[in-house]
PDB file of C-alpha atoms in Angstrom:
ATOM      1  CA  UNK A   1      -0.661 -28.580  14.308  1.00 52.00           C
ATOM      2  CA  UNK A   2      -1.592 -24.785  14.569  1.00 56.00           C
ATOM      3  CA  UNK A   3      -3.833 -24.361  11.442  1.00 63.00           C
ATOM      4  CA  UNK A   4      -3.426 -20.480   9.832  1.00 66.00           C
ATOM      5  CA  UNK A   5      -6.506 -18.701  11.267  1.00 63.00           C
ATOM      6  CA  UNK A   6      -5.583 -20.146  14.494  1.00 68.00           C
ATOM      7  CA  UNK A   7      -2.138 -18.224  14.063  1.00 68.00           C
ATOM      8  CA  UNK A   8      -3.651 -15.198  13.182  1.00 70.00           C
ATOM      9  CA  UNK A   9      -5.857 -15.016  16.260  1.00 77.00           C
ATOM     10  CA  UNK A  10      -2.867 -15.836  18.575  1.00 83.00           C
ATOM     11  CA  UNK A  11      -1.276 -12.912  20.425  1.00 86.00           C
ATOM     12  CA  UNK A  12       1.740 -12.235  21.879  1.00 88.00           C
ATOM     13  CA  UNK A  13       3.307  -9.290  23.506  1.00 90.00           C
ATOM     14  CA  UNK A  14       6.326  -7.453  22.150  1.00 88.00           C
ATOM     15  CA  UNK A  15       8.124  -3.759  23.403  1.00 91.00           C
ATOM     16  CA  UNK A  16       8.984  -1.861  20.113  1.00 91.00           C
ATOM     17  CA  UNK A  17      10.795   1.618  20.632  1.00 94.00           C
ATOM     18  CA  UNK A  18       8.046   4.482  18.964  1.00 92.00           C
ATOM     19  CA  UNK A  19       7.736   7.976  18.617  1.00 93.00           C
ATOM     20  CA  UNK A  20       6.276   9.775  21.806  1.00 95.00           C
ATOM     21  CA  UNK A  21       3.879  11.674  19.596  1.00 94.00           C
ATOM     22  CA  UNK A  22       3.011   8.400  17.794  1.00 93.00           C
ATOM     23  CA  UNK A  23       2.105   7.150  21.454  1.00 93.00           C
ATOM     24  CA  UNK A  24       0.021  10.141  22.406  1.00 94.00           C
ATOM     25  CA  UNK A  25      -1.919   9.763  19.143  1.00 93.00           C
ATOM     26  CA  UNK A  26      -2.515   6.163  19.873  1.00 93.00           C
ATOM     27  CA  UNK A  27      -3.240   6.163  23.197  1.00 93.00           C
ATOM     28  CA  UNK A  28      -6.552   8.614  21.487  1.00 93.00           C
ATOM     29  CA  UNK A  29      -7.607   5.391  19.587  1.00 91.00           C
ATOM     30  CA  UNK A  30     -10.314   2.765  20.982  1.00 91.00           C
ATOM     31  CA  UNK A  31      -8.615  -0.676  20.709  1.00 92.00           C
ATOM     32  CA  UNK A  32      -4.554   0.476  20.257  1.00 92.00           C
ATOM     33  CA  UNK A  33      -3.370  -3.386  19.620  1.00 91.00           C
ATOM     34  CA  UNK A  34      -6.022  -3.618  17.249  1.00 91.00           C
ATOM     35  CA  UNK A  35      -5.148  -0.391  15.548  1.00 92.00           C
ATOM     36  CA  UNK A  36      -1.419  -1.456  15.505  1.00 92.00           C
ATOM     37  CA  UNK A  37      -1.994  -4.880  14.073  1.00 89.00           C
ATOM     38  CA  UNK A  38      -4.251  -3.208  11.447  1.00 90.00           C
ATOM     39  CA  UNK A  39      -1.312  -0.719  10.092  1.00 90.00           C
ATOM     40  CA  UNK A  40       1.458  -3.035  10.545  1.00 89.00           C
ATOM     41  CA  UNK A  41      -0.596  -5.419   7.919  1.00 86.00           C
ATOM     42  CA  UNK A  42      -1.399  -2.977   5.848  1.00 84.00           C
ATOM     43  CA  UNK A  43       2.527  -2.304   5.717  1.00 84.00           C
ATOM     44  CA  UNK A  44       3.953  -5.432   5.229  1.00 84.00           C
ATOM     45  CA  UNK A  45       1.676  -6.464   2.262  1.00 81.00           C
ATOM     46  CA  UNK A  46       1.554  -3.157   0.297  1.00 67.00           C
ATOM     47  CA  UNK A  47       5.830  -3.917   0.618  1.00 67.00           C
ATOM     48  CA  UNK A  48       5.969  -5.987  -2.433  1.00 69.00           C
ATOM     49  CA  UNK A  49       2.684  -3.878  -4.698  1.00 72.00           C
ATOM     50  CA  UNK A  50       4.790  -1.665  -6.692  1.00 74.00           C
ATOM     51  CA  UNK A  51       3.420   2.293  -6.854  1.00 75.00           C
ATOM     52  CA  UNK A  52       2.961   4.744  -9.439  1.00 78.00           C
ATOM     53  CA  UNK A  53       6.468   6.341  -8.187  1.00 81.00           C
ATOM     54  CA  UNK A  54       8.454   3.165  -9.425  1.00 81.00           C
ATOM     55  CA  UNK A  55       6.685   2.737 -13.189  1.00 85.00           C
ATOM     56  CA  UNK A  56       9.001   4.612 -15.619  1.00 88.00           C
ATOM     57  CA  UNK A  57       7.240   7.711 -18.182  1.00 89.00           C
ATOM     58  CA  UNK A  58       6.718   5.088 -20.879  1.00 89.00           C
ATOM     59  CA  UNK A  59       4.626   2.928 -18.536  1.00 89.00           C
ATOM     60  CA  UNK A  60       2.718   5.743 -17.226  1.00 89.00           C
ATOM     61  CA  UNK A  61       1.609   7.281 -20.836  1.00 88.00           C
ATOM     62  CA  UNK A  62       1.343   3.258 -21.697  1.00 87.00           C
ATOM     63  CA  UNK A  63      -1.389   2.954 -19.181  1.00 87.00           C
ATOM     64  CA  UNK A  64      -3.141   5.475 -19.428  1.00 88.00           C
ATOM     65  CA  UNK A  65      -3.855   5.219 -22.933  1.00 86.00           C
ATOM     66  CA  UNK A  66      -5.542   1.691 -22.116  1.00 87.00           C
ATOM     67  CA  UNK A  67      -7.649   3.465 -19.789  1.00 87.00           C
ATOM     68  CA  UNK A  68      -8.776   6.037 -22.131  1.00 87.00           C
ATOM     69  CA  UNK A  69      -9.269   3.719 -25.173  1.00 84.00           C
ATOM     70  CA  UNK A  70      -6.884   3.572 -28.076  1.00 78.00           C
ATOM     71  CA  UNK A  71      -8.938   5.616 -30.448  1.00 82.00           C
ATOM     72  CA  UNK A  72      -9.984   8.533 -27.853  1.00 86.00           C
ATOM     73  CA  UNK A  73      -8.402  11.868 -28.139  1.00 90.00           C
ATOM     74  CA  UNK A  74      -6.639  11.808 -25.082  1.00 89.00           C
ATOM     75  CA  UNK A  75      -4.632   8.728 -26.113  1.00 87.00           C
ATOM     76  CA  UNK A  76      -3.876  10.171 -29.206  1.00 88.00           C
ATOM     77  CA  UNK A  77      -2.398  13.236 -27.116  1.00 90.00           C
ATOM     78  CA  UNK A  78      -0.594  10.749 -24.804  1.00 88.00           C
ATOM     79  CA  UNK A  79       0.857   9.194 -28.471  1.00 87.00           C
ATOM     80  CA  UNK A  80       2.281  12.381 -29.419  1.00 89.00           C
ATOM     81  CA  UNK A  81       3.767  13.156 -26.093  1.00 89.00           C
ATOM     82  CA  UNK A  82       5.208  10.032 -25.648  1.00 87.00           C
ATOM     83  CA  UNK A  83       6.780  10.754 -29.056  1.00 89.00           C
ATOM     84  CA  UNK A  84       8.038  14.098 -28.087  1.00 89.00           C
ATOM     85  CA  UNK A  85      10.178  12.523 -25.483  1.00 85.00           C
ATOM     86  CA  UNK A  86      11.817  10.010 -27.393  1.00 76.00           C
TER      87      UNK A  86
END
């Protein structure tokens, strides 16, 4: 049974079609596979965190009056903009 840090630490080779300025730019880099393994994690688990891009106007205003604090004058701002666009 192959436990899940042992999996981790297991290697394999693989040919994926890149850039040729990607390559050049790698090639600068100290430990490439490292470097590779590093973005391509980074990648597949930011996939599924959602970004400011996909929360609508509401949610943005929303938020950022938590930050501020509901009695502070900027939240009170955000209130009245948030009315304006209704």
């Amino acid at each position: 049974m192959v436990f899940e840090k042992e999996r981790r630490e297991m290697r394999i080779n693989r040919t994926f079609s890149i850039p040729v300025d990607l390559v050049h730019d790698l090639r600068k880099k100290h430990n490439q596979s490292e470097t590779v393994t590093r973005a391509l994690r980074k990648y597949l688990e930011d996939e599924d965190t959602p970004t400011i891009t996909d929360a609508s106007e509401e949610e943005l205003i929303q938020e950022l009056r938590l930050r501020f604090g509901l009695g502070d004058a900027k939240s009170e701002l955000l209130s009245t903009i948030r009315a304006m666009m209704k």
